[in-house]
XYZ file of C-alpha atoms in Angstrom:
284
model
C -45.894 -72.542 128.623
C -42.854 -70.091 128.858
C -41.099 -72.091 126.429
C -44.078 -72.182 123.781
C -44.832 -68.433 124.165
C -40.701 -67.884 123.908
C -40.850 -69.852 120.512
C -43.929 -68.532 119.066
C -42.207 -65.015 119.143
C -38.815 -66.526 117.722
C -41.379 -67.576 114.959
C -43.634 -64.463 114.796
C -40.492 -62.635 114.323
C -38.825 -64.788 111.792
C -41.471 -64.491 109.478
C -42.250 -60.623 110.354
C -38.409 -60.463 108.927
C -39.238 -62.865 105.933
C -41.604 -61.205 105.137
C -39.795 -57.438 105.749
C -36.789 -58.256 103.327
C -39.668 -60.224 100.852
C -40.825 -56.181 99.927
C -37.649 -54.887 100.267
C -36.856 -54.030 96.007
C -34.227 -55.703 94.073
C -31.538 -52.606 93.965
C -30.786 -53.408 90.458
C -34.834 -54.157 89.256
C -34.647 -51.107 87.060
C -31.520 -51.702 85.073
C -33.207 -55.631 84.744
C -36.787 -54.162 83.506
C -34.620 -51.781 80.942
C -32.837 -54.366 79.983
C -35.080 -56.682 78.980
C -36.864 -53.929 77.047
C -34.402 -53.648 74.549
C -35.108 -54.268 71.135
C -33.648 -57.073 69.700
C -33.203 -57.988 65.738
C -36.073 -60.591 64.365
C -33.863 -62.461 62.178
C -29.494 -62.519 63.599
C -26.762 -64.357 61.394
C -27.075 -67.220 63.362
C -30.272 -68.198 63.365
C -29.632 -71.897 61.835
C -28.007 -72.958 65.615
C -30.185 -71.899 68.695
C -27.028 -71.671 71.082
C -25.072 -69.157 68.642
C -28.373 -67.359 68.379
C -28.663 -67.072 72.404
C -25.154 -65.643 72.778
C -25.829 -63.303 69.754
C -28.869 -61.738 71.315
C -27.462 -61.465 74.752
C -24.291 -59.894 73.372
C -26.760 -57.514 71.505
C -28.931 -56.400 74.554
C -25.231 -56.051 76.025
C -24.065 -53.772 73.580
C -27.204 -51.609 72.925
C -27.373 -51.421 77.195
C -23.807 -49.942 77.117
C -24.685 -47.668 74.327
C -26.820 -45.618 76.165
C -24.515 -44.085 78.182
C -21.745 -44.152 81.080
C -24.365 -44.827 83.485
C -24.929 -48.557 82.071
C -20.530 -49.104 82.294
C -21.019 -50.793 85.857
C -20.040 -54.205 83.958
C -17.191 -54.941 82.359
C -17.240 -55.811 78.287
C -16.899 -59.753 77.545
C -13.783 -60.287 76.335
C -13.377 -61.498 72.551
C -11.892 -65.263 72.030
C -11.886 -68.006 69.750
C -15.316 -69.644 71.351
C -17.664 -66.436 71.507
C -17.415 -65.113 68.315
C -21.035 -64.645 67.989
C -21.397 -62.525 71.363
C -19.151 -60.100 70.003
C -20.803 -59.840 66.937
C -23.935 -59.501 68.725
C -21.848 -56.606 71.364
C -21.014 -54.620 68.276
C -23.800 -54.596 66.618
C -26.269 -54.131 69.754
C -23.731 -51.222 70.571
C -24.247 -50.137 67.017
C -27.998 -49.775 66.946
C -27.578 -48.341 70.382
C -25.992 -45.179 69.150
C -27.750 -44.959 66.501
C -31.010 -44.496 68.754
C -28.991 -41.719 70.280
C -26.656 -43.341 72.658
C -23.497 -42.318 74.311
C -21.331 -44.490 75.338
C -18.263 -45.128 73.304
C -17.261 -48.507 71.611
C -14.372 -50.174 74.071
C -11.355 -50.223 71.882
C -10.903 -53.821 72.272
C -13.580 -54.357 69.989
C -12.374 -52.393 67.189
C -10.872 -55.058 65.306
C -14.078 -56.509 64.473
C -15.517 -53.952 63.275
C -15.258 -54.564 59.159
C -18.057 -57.148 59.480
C -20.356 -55.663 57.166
C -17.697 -53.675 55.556
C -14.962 -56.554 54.292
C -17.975 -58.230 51.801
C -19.358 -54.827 50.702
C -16.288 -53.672 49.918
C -15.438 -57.100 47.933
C -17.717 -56.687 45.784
C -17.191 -52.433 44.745
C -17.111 -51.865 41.299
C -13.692 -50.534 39.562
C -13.211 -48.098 37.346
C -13.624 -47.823 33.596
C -10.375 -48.936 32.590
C -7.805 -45.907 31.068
C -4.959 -47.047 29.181
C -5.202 -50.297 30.446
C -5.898 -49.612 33.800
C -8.633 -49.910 36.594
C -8.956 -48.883 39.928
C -11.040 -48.982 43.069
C -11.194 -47.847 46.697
C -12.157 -50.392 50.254
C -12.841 -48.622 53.300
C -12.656 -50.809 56.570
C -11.733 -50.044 60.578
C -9.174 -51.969 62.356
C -8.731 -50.523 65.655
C -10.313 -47.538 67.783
C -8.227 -44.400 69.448
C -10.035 -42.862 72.456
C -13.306 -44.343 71.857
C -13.405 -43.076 68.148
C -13.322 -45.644 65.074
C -10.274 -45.236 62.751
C -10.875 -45.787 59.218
C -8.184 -47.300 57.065
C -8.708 -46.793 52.841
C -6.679 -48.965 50.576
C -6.134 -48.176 46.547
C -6.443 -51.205 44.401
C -4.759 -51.312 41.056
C -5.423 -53.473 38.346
C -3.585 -54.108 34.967
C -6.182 -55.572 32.440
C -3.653 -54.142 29.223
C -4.179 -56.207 26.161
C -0.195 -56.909 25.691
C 1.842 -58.388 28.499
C 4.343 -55.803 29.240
C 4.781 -54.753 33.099
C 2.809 -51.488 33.258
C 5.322 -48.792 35.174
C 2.832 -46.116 36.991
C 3.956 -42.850 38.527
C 1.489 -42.356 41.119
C 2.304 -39.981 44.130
C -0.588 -40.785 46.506
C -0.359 -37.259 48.156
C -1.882 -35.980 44.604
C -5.374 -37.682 44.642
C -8.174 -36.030 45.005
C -10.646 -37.075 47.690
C -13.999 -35.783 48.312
C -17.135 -37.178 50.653
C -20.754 -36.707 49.923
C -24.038 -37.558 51.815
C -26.584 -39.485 50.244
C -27.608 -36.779 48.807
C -24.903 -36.109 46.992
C -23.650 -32.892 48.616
C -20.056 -32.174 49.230
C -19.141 -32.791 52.901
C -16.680 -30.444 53.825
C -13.347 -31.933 55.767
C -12.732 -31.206 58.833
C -8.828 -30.514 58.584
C -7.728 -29.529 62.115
C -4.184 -29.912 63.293
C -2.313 -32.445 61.191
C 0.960 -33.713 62.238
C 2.303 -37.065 59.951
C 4.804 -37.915 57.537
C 4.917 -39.677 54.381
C 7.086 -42.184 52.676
C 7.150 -41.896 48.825
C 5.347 -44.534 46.967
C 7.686 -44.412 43.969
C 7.010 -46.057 41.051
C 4.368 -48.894 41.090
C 4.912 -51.875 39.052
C 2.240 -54.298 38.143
C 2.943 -57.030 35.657
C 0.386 -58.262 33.366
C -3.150 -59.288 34.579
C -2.116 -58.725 38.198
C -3.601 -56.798 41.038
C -1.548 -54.400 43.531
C -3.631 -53.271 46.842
C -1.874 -50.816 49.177
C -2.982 -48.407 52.282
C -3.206 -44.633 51.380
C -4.339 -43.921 54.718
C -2.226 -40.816 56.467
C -2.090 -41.041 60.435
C -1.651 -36.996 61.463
C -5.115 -35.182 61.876
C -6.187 -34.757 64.978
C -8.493 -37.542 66.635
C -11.955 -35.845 68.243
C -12.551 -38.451 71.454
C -16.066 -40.567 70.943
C -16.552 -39.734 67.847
C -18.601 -42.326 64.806
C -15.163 -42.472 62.809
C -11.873 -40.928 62.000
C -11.210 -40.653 58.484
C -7.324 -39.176 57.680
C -6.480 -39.245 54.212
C -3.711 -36.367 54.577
C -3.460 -32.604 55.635
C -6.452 -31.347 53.331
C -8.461 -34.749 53.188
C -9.511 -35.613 56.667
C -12.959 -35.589 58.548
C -14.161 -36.534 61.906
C -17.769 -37.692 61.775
C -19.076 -36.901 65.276
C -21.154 -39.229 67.291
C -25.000 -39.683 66.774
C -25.253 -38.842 62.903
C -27.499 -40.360 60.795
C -27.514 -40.235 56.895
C -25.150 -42.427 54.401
C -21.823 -41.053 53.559
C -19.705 -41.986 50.463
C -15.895 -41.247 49.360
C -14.527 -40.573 46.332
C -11.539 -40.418 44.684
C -9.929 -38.939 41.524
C -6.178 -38.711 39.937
C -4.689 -37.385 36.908
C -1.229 -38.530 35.716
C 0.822 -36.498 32.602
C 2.152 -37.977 29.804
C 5.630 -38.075 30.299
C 6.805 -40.668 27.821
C 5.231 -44.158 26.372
C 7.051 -46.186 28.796
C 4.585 -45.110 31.911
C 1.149 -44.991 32.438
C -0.790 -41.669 31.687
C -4.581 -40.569 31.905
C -7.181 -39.867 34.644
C -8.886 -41.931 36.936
C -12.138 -41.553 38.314
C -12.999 -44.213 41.363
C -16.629 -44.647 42.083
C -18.354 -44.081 45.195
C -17.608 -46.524 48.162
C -19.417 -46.220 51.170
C -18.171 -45.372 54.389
C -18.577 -47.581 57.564
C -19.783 -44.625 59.567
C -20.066 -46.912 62.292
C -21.725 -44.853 65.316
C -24.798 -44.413 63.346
């Protein structure tokens, strides 16, 4: 009898804690239920392969959840590799749409690499100039890395020699004399931000480009100032540079303009006027 009544309380009580540590809430239920809330895209780029789509769309909820703030950063970032190309894609982009909702959380630098996505095609495909003495050109504006959580731009020139005769064209183009100016979609004049600048230059000197040939080059400068966290650095030189801080919305476009004198018929001379290209604000 004393052994029954002994293991009907063992049971009693086994069950009494069963059932104690059964209510007892998952610590981490919230960040689960906000998690699964996210929004996620309808369509992704991968939509053909169910697998790729799976590790897009938890790379996305990944991203947008780290967006929103320091509070989410209790995880660390996948790392990028040769097999999970698609989770990144779906990190950046996830982290992308996060900010734009109004997030916080900067973009961990390891993914700046990858961030010309949607940039590399656009860019492709940017219309030249109208050609001036034989000559076109055209601006690409990508980001290759990240400095203390902010984007950094790179802009390349593109020259192209579409002369009717088949002499090399000899152009005197000093990079430090373009003219550079950013609009909204609007149209208005963004101002530059032109802080502290602290960079050097190396002289171009005189560009070459043979008939029916194409010369692409960086014009970037690397001596403003970098705000921390911010949607991108752009640093064209001492009076061309602008910081575009976190959480702004609105399309913003760069332009570009030079002028060259006639100094004799065996160089290029004239004015030209890039269009538009737009810039991969990407904390938007």
């Amino acid at each position: 009898m004393l052994k029954r009544l002994i293991l009907g309380t063992l049971c009693f009580s086994s069950l009494a804690m069963f059932s104690l540590f059964a209510q007892e809430e998952d610590p981490n239920a919230e960040y689960h239920k906000r998690f699964a809330a996210i929004p996620v895209p309808g369509k992704t780029p991968f939509d053909t392969v169910e697998k790729r789509r799976e590790m897009y769309l938890s790379g996305y909820r990944s991203g947008y959840f780290w967006a929103e703030g320091p509070q989410n950063h209790f995880a660390c970032p996948t790392n990028p590799n040769d097999w999970n190309g698609p989770v990144i894609r779906g990190w950046i982009e996830g982290w992308q749409a996060g900010a734009q909702a109004g997030g916080t959380g900067a973009l961990p630098a390891k993914y700046g690499r990858f961030l010309a996505w949607d940039t590399a095609a656009a860019n492709d495909a940017t219309a030249w100039s109208q050609p001036v003495h034989g000559l076109q050109a055209r601006l690409s504006v990508t980001s290759k890395e990240v400095v203390a959580g902010t984007p950094i731009l790179s802009t390349y020139l593109e020259l192209r020699n579409v002369a009717g005769v088949v002499n090399v064209m000899e152009i005197p183009l000093d990079p430090e004399t373009i003219q550079f100016t950013v609009t909204n979609a609007d149209g208005k004049t963004v101002p530059p931000s032109n802080g502290p600048f602290d960079g050097m230059t190396v002289p171009l000197g005189m560009t070459r480009l043979p008939h029916d040939s194409t010369l692409r080059f960086n014009i970037s400068a690397r001596g403003a100032g970098i705000r921390p966290g911010a949607a991108a650095h752009l640093d064209l030189g001492p009076k061309s540079n602008w910081s575009f801080p976190q959480g702004i919305t609105g399309t913003y476009y760069l332009h570009a303009k030079f002028d060259i004198a006639k100094a004799n018929n065996d160089q290029w001379w004239g004015t030209i006027e890039i269009p538009k290209i737009k810039i991969p604000v990407t904390g938007k």
